[in-house]
GROMACS .gro file of N, CA and C in nm:
model
  399
    1MET      N    1   8.662  15.584  -5.077
    1MET     CA    2   8.661  15.722  -5.036
    1MET      C    3   8.793  15.760  -4.968
    2LYS      N    4   8.848  15.667  -4.886
    2LYS     CA    5   8.972  15.697  -4.816
    2LYS      C    6   9.087  15.717  -4.914
    3TRP      N    7   9.088  15.643  -5.024
    3TRP     CA    8   9.195  15.659  -5.123
    3TRP      C    9   9.191  15.797  -5.185
    4LEU      N   10   9.070  15.853  -5.203
    4LEU     CA   11   9.057  15.986  -5.259
    4LEU      C   12   9.113  16.090  -5.162
    5ALA      N   13   9.082  16.074  -5.035
    5ALA     CA   14   9.135  16.165  -4.934
    5ALA      C   15   9.287  16.154  -4.928
    6LEU      N   16   9.340  16.033  -4.938
    6LEU     CA   17   9.485  16.013  -4.937
    6LEU      C   18   9.548  16.080  -5.059
    7LEU      N   19   9.485  16.065  -5.175
    7LEU     CA   20   9.535  16.130  -5.295
    7LEU      C   21   9.537  16.282  -5.277
    8LEU      N   22   9.430  16.336  -5.221
    8LEU     CA   23   9.425  16.480  -5.199
    8LEU      C   24   9.531  16.523  -5.099
    9LEU      N   25   9.556  16.443  -4.998
    9LEU     CA   26   9.656  16.477  -4.898
    9LEU      C   27   9.795  16.480  -4.958
   10THR      N   28   9.826  16.383  -5.040
   10THR     CA   29   9.961  16.379  -5.096
   10THR      C   30   9.983  16.493  -5.193
   11ALA      N   31   9.876  16.552  -5.244
   11ALA     CA   32   9.889  16.664  -5.337
   11ALA      C   33   9.884  16.798  -5.265
   12ALA      N   34   9.856  16.797  -5.134
   12ALA     CA   35   9.842  16.923  -5.060
   12ALA      C   36   9.981  16.982  -5.031
   13PRO      N   37  10.006  17.104  -5.077
   13PRO     CA   38  10.136  17.168  -5.054
   13PRO      C   39  10.144  17.228  -4.913
   14ALA      N   40  10.264  17.276  -4.878
   14ALA     CA   41  10.277  17.354  -4.755
   14ALA      C   42  10.184  17.472  -4.769
   15HIS      N   43  10.113  17.501  -4.663
   15HIS     CA   44  10.007  17.601  -4.675
   15HIS      C   45   9.987  17.669  -4.540
   16ALA      N   46   9.936  17.789  -4.545
   16ALA     CA   47   9.902  17.862  -4.423
   16ALA      C   48   9.762  17.820  -4.381
   17TYR      N   49   9.753  17.720  -4.296
   17TYR     CA   50   9.625  17.670  -4.247
   17TYR      C   51   9.590  17.737  -4.115
   18GLU      N   52   9.463  17.738  -4.085
   18GLU     CA   53   9.418  17.787  -3.955
   18GLU      C   54   9.417  17.668  -3.858
   19ILE      N   55   9.486  17.683  -3.746
   19ILE     CA   56   9.479  17.582  -3.641
   19ILE      C   57   9.354  17.613  -3.559
   20THR      N   58   9.260  17.521  -3.561
   20THR     CA   59   9.132  17.544  -3.493
   20THR      C   60   9.129  17.489  -3.351
   21ARG      N   61   9.225  17.397  -3.320
   21ARG     CA   62   9.225  17.338  -3.187
   21ARG      C   63   9.360  17.272  -3.162
   22VAL      N   64   9.407  17.285  -3.039
   22VAL     CA   65   9.525  17.210  -2.995
   22VAL      C   66   9.474  17.089  -2.919
   23ILE      N   67   9.504  16.972  -2.969
   23ILE     CA   68   9.456  16.848  -2.908
   23ILE      C   69   9.547  16.808  -2.792
   24ASP      N   70   9.677  16.814  -2.815
   24ASP     CA   71   9.774  16.792  -2.709
   24ASP      C   72   9.905  16.855  -2.755
   25GLY      N   73  10.014  16.826  -2.685
   25GLY     CA   74  10.140  16.893  -2.718
   25GLY      C   75  10.188  16.874  -2.860
   26ASP      N   76  10.163  16.756  -2.917
   26ASP     CA   77  10.214  16.729  -3.051
   26ASP      C   78  10.106  16.702  -3.155
   27THR      N   79   9.984  16.742  -3.126
   27THR     CA   80   9.875  16.722  -3.222
   27THR      C   81   9.784  16.845  -3.225
   28VAL      N   82   9.760  16.896  -3.346
   28VAL     CA   83   9.670  17.010  -3.364
   28VAL      C   84   9.566  16.974  -3.469
   29GLU      N   85   9.459  17.047  -3.469
   29GLU     CA   86   9.355  17.030  -3.571
   29GLU      C   87   9.357  17.154  -3.660
   30ILE      N   88   9.352  17.131  -3.792
   30ILE     CA   89   9.350  17.242  -3.887
   30ILE      C   90   9.223  17.238  -3.971
   31ALA      N   91   9.181  17.355  -4.015
   31ALA     CA   92   9.069  17.365  -4.108
   31ALA      C   93   9.124  17.346  -4.249
   32VAL      N   94   9.055  17.263  -4.329
   32VAL     CA   95   9.096  17.239  -4.468
   32VAL      C   96   8.976  17.255  -4.560
   33ASP      N   97   9.005  17.283  -4.686
   33ASP     CA   98   8.897  17.300  -4.783
   33ASP      C   99   8.908  17.204  -4.900
   34PHE      N  100   8.993  17.101  -4.887
   34PHE     CA  101   9.015  17.013  -5.002
   34PHE      C  102   8.958  16.872  -4.986
   35LEU      N  103   8.897  16.841  -4.873
   35LEU     CA  104   8.840  16.707  -4.856
   35LEU      C  105   8.699  16.702  -4.913
   36PRO      N  106   8.664  16.596  -4.980
   36PRO     CA  107   8.530  16.586  -5.039
   36PRO      C  108   8.424  16.560  -4.933
   37SER      N  109   8.305  16.605  -4.959
   37SER     CA  110   8.190  16.577  -4.873
   37SER      C  111   8.165  16.428  -4.879
   38PRO      N  112   8.129  16.362  -4.775
   38PRO     CA  113   8.082  16.410  -4.645
   38PRO      C  114   8.190  16.420  -4.540
   39LEU      N  115   8.319  16.414  -4.578
   39LEU     CA  116   8.426  16.427  -4.480
   39LEU      C  117   8.422  16.567  -4.419
   40PRO      N  118   8.446  16.578  -4.288
   40PRO     CA  119   8.447  16.711  -4.226
   40PRO      C  120   8.567  16.791  -4.276
   41PRO      N  121   8.554  16.923  -4.282
   41PRO     CA  122   8.662  17.006  -4.336
   41PRO      C  123   8.771  17.034  -4.234
   42LYS      N  124   8.825  16.927  -4.176
   42LYS     CA  125   8.930  16.942  -4.076
   42LYS      C  126   9.018  16.818  -4.075
   43LEU      N  127   9.142  16.836  -4.030
   43LEU     CA  128   9.237  16.725  -4.015
   43LEU      C  129   9.312  16.741  -3.885
   44SER      N  130   9.338  16.628  -3.820
   44SER     CA  131   9.428  16.628  -3.705
   44SER      C  132   9.569  16.607  -3.757
   45ILE      N  133   9.659  16.695  -3.721
   45ILE     CA  134   9.798  16.688  -3.764
   45ILE      C  135   9.885  16.648  -3.645
   46ARG      N  136   9.949  16.535  -3.656
   46ARG     CA  137  10.044  16.488  -3.554
   46ARG      C  138  10.181  16.536  -3.598
   47VAL      N  139  10.248  16.615  -3.515
   47VAL     CA  140  10.378  16.669  -3.550
   47VAL      C  141  10.478  16.554  -3.564
   48MET      N  142  10.533  16.541  -3.682
   48MET     CA  143  10.622  16.430  -3.713
   48MET      C  144  10.759  16.450  -3.648
   49GLY      N  145  10.814  16.337  -3.602
   49GLY     CA  146  10.951  16.338  -3.553
   49GLY      C  147  10.969  16.368  -3.406
   50ILE      N  148  10.858  16.380  -3.332
   50ILE     CA  149  10.870  16.404  -3.188
   50ILE      C  150  10.769  16.318  -3.112
   51ASP      N  151  10.796  16.306  -2.982
   51ASP     CA  152  10.705  16.239  -2.890
   51ASP      C  153  10.689  16.331  -2.770
   52THR      N  154  10.567  16.363  -2.735
   52THR     CA  155  10.540  16.437  -2.612
   52THR      C  156  10.473  16.343  -2.513
   53PRO      N  157  10.476  16.378  -2.385
   53PRO     CA  158  10.413  16.293  -2.284
   53PRO      C  159  10.263  16.276  -2.309
   54GLU      N  160  10.210  16.163  -2.264
   54GLU     CA  161  10.067  16.135  -2.279
   54GLU      C  162   9.987  16.200  -2.167
   55LYS      N  163   9.868  16.249  -2.202
   55LYS     CA  164   9.777  16.305  -2.103
   55LYS      C  165   9.709  16.191  -2.028
   56ALA      N  166   9.656  16.225  -1.910
   56ALA     CA  167   9.574  16.128  -1.836
   56ALA      C  168   9.451  16.098  -1.921
   57PRO      N  169   9.400  15.979  -1.926
   57PRO     CA  170   9.434  15.861  -1.847
   57PRO      C  171   9.542  15.774  -1.911
   58ARG      N  172   9.598  15.815  -2.026
   58ARG     CA  173   9.700  15.732  -2.093
   58ARG      C  174   9.838  15.747  -2.032
   59ALA      N  175   9.859  15.850  -1.950
   59ALA     CA  176   9.988  15.870  -1.885
   59ALA      C  177  10.018  15.752  -1.794
   60GLN      N  178  10.145  15.714  -1.789
   60GLN     CA  179  10.186  15.600  -1.707
   60GLN      C  180  10.218  15.639  -1.563
   61CYS      N  181  10.227  15.770  -1.536
   61CYS     CA  182  10.254  15.817  -1.400
   61CYS      C  183  10.210  15.963  -1.389
   62ASP      N  184  10.204  16.013  -1.267
   62ASP     CA  185  10.161  16.151  -1.245
   62ASP      C  186  10.258  16.251  -1.309
   63ALA      N  187  10.387  16.219  -1.306
   63ALA     CA  188  10.486  16.309  -1.366
   63ALA      C  189  10.464  16.324  -1.516
   64GLU      N  190  10.430  16.213  -1.584
   64GLU     CA  191  10.402  16.220  -1.727
   64GLU      C  192  10.278  16.304  -1.754
   65ALA      N  193  10.174  16.285  -1.676
   65ALA     CA  194  10.050  16.363  -1.692
   65ALA      C  195  10.077  16.512  -1.673
   66ALA      N  196  10.160  16.546  -1.575
   66ALA     CA  197  10.193  16.686  -1.549
   66ALA      C  198  10.273  16.745  -1.666
   67LEU      N  199  10.369  16.669  -1.719
   67LEU     CA  200  10.445  16.716  -1.835
   67LEU      C  201  10.357  16.730  -1.958
   68ALA      N  202  10.260  16.640  -1.973
   68ALA     CA  203  10.167  16.648  -2.087
   68ALA      C  204  10.087  16.777  -2.080
   69LYS      N  205  10.043  16.814  -1.961
   69LYS     CA  206   9.970  16.941  -1.945
   69LYS      C  207  10.058  17.059  -1.985
   70LYS      N  208  10.185  17.054  -1.944
   70LYS     CA  209  10.278  17.162  -1.980
   70LYS      C  210  10.300  17.167  -2.131
   71ALA      N  211  10.314  17.051  -2.194
   71ALA     CA  212  10.335  17.047  -2.339
   71ALA      C  213  10.212  17.102  -2.413
   72SER      N  214  10.093  17.063  -2.368
   72SER     CA  215   9.970  17.115  -2.429
   72SER      C  216   9.960  17.266  -2.412
   73ALA      N  217   9.990  17.314  -2.291
   73ALA     CA  218   9.984  17.458  -2.264
   73ALA      C  219  10.087  17.533  -2.349
   74PHE      N  220  10.206  17.475  -2.364
   74PHE     CA  221  10.311  17.535  -2.446
   74PHE      C  222  10.263  17.551  -2.591
   75THR      N  223  10.205  17.443  -2.644
   75THR     CA  224  10.158  17.447  -2.783
   75THR      C  225  10.042  17.545  -2.798
   76LYS      N  226   9.947  17.544  -2.705
   76LYS     CA  227   9.835  17.639  -2.710
   76LYS      C  228   9.886  17.782  -2.709
   77ASN      N  229   9.981  17.812  -2.622
   77ASN     CA  230  10.036  17.947  -2.613
   77ASN      C  231  10.110  17.985  -2.741
   78ALA      N  232  10.191  17.892  -2.793
   78ALA     CA  233  10.266  17.919  -2.916
   78ALA      C  234  10.171  17.946  -3.033
   79VAL      N  235  10.064  17.867  -3.044
   79VAL     CA  236   9.966  17.886  -3.152
   79VAL      C  237   9.893  18.019  -3.134
   80ALA      N  238   9.851  18.048  -3.012
   80ALA     CA  239   9.775  18.171  -2.986
   80ALA      C  240   9.858  18.296  -3.017
   81ASN      N  241   9.989  18.289  -2.998
   81ASN     CA  242  10.073  18.406  -3.018
   81ASN      C  243  10.138  18.413  -3.155
   82ALA      N  244  10.119  18.311  -3.236
   82ALA     CA  245  10.181  18.310  -3.369
   82ALA      C  246  10.109  18.404  -3.465
   83LEU      N  247  10.186  18.478  -3.539
   83LEU     CA  248  10.129  18.564  -3.642
   83LEU      C  249  10.114  18.489  -3.774
   84GLU      N  250  10.197  18.388  -3.792
   84GLU     CA  251  10.195  18.310  -3.916
   84GLU      C  252  10.205  18.162  -3.883
   85VAL      N  253  10.116  18.082  -3.942
   85VAL     CA  254  10.114  17.937  -3.922
   85VAL      C  255  10.130  17.871  -4.058
   86ASP      N  256  10.227  17.783  -4.068
   86ASP     CA  257  10.247  17.705  -4.190
   86ASP      C  258  10.250  17.558  -4.153
   87VAL      N  259  10.180  17.478  -4.231
   87VAL     CA  260  10.172  17.334  -4.207
   87VAL      C  261  10.215  17.261  -4.334
   88VAL      N  262  10.302  17.164  -4.317
   88VAL     CA  263  10.341  17.078  -4.428
   88VAL      C  264  10.277  16.942  -4.401
   89ILE      N  265  10.184  16.903  -4.485
   89ILE     CA  266  10.116  16.774  -4.471
   89ILE      C  267  10.203  16.669  -4.538
   90LEU      N  268  10.237  16.563  -4.463
   90LEU     CA  269  10.330  16.464  -4.515
   90LEU      C  270  10.263  16.333  -4.553
   91LYS      N  271  10.191  16.270  -4.459
   91LYS     CA  272  10.128  16.140  -4.490
   91LYS      C  273  10.033  16.102  -4.377
   92TRP      N  274   9.949  16.002  -4.405
   92TRP     CA  275   9.864  15.946  -4.300
   92TRP      C  276   9.954  15.880  -4.197
   93ASP      N  277   9.919  15.891  -4.069
   93ASP     CA  278   9.997  15.818  -3.970
   93ASP      C  279   9.954  15.673  -3.968
   94LYS      N  280  10.024  15.591  -3.891
   94LYS     CA  281   9.999  15.447  -3.893
   94LYS      C  282   9.862  15.409  -3.838
   95TYR      N  283   9.795  15.499  -3.766
   95TYR     CA  284   9.663  15.470  -3.712
   95TYR      C  285   9.552  15.513  -3.807
   96GLY      N  286   9.583  15.592  -3.909
   96GLY     CA  287   9.487  15.628  -4.012
   96GLY      C  288   9.390  15.740  -3.980
   97GLY      N  289   9.377  15.779  -3.855
   97GLY     CA  290   9.280  15.883  -3.820
   97GLY      C  291   9.335  16.022  -3.821
   98ARG      N  292   9.465  16.034  -3.835
   98ARG     CA  293   9.527  16.165  -3.838
   98ARG      C  294   9.641  16.163  -3.938
   99VAL      N  295   9.697  16.279  -3.959
   99VAL     CA  296   9.799  16.297  -4.062
   99VAL      C  297   9.928  16.341  -3.995
  100LEU      N  298  10.039  16.293  -4.045
  100LEU     CA  299  10.169  16.340  -3.997
  100LEU      C  300  10.209  16.464  -4.075
  101GLY      N  301  10.266  16.559  -4.005
  101GLY     CA  302  10.307  16.681  -4.072
  101GLY      C  303  10.404  16.762  -3.990
  102GLU      N  304  10.445  16.872  -4.045
  102GLU     CA  305  10.532  16.967  -3.977
  102GLU      C  306  10.454  17.095  -3.956
  103VAL      N  307  10.473  17.156  -3.840
  103VAL     CA  308  10.404  17.281  -3.806
  103VAL      C  309  10.510  17.387  -3.779
  104TYR      N  310  10.494  17.499  -3.845
  104TYR     CA  311  10.585  17.613  -3.825
  104TYR      C  312  10.503  17.731  -3.777
  105LEU      N  313  10.545  17.788  -3.666
  105LEU     CA  314  10.480  17.906  -3.610
  105LEU      C  315  10.580  18.021  -3.619
  106ASP      N  316  10.544  18.122  -3.697
  106ASP     CA  317  10.635  18.234  -3.724
  106ASP      C  318  10.773  18.183  -3.770
  107HIS      N  319  10.769  18.086  -3.861
  107HIS     CA  320  10.888  18.028  -3.924
  107HIS      C  321  10.974  17.944  -3.828
  108GLN      N  322  10.922  17.914  -3.711
  108GLN     CA  323  10.993  17.830  -3.614
  108GLN      C  324  10.924  17.694  -3.607
  109SER      N  325  11.002  17.588  -3.610
  109SER     CA  326  10.949  17.452  -3.602
  109SER      C  327  10.888  17.429  -3.463
  110LEU      N  328  10.761  17.390  -3.460
  110LEU     CA  329  10.699  17.356  -3.333
  110LEU      C  330  10.770  17.238  -3.270
  111ALA      N  331  10.811  17.141  -3.349
  111ALA     CA  332  10.882  17.024  -3.297
  111ALA      C  333  11.009  17.067  -3.226
  112GLN      N  334  11.089  17.150  -3.289
  112GLN     CA  335  11.215  17.194  -3.227
  112GLN      C  336  11.190  17.280  -3.104
  113SER      N  337  11.086  17.361  -3.107
  113SER     CA  338  11.052  17.444  -2.991
  113SER      C  339  11.015  17.358  -2.871
  114LEU      N  340  10.936  17.252  -2.895
  114LEU     CA  341  10.897  17.161  -2.787
  114LEU      C  342  11.018  17.085  -2.733
  115ILE      N  343  11.107  17.041  -2.821
  115ILE     CA  344  11.229  16.972  -2.777
  115ILE      C  345  11.316  17.066  -2.695
  116SER      N  346  11.335  17.188  -2.742
  116SER     CA  347  11.417  17.286  -2.670
  116SER      C  348  11.361  17.317  -2.532
  117ALA      N  349  11.229  17.313  -2.518
  117ALA     CA  350  11.165  17.341  -2.390
  117ALA      C  351  11.164  17.219  -2.298
  118GLY      N  352  11.214  17.105  -2.346
  118GLY     CA  353  11.216  16.984  -2.266
  118GLY      C  354  11.081  16.914  -2.257
  119LEU      N  355  10.992  16.947  -2.351
  119LEU     CA  356  10.856  16.892  -2.348
  119LEU      C  357  10.831  16.790  -2.458
  120ALA      N  358  10.935  16.756  -2.533
  120ALA     CA  359  10.925  16.655  -2.639
  120ALA      C  360  11.063  16.594  -2.657
  121ARG      N  361  11.062  16.474  -2.715
  121ARG     CA  362  11.186  16.404  -2.750
  121ARG      C  363  11.180  16.371  -2.899
  122PRO      N  364  11.296  16.364  -2.963
  122PRO     CA  365  11.296  16.317  -3.101
  122PRO      C  366  11.237  16.175  -3.106
  123TYR      N  367  11.161  16.146  -3.210
  123TYR     CA  368  11.096  16.015  -3.222
  123TYR      C  369  11.098  15.974  -3.369
  124LYS      N  370  11.150  15.855  -3.393
  124LYS     CA  371  11.162  15.803  -3.531
  124LYS      C  372  11.076  15.680  -3.553
  125GLY      N  373  10.983  15.650  -3.462
  125GLY     CA  374  10.895  15.536  -3.481
  125GLY      C  375  10.937  15.411  -3.404
  126ASP      N  376  11.048  15.419  -3.334
  126ASP     CA  377  11.093  15.304  -3.256
  126ASP      C  378  11.021  15.301  -3.121
  127ALA      N  379  11.065  15.218  -3.031
  127ALA     CA  380  11.002  15.210  -2.899
  127ALA      C  381  11.018  15.344  -2.827
  128LYS      N  382  10.910  15.391  -2.768
  128LYS     CA  383  10.914  15.518  -2.697
  128LYS      C  384  10.977  15.501  -2.560
  129GLN      N  385  11.054  15.602  -2.522
  129GLN     CA  386  11.112  15.607  -2.388
  129GLN      C  387  11.004  15.647  -2.289
  130SER      N  388  11.011  15.594  -2.169
  130SER     CA  389  10.916  15.631  -2.066
  130SER      C  390  10.943  15.773  -2.016
  131TRP      N  391  10.838  15.846  -1.988
  131TRP     CA  392  10.848  15.978  -1.928
  131TRP      C  393  10.849  15.968  -1.776
  132CYS      N  394  10.840  15.846  -1.724
  132CYS     CA  395  10.827  15.825  -1.579
  132CYS      C  396  10.958  15.790  -1.512
  133GLU      N  397  11.066  15.783  -1.584
  133GLU     CA  398  11.194  15.742  -1.524
  133GLU      C  399  11.271  15.861  -1.474
   0.00000   0.00000   0.00000
């Protein structure tokens, strides 16, 4: 069943999806109509190419937890105020429970917006820098 979902994901084009929930600064949930039953009609999209601070209890310090709240609030506000949402689904992430993708809000990259606001860092899969230093 997972191979079928993967096949469907790789065939999914850039599309105007509805973001149904902001999970944290770099992860949103979208409604989808292409997954077969009994899979739920939703996917968690992890914004590819960035790292945002971890929320408590995964945060390594209070400063990281505070920045994570700001990143989540930034993303929630950006999603709430966007007139147009476009998502490019790229691939399953290494943990398998979510998908890597790009999110554009009113033609602006969410990843770049978070980086510009100081709430994310570029991330290429290597060791993550601490937010506590």
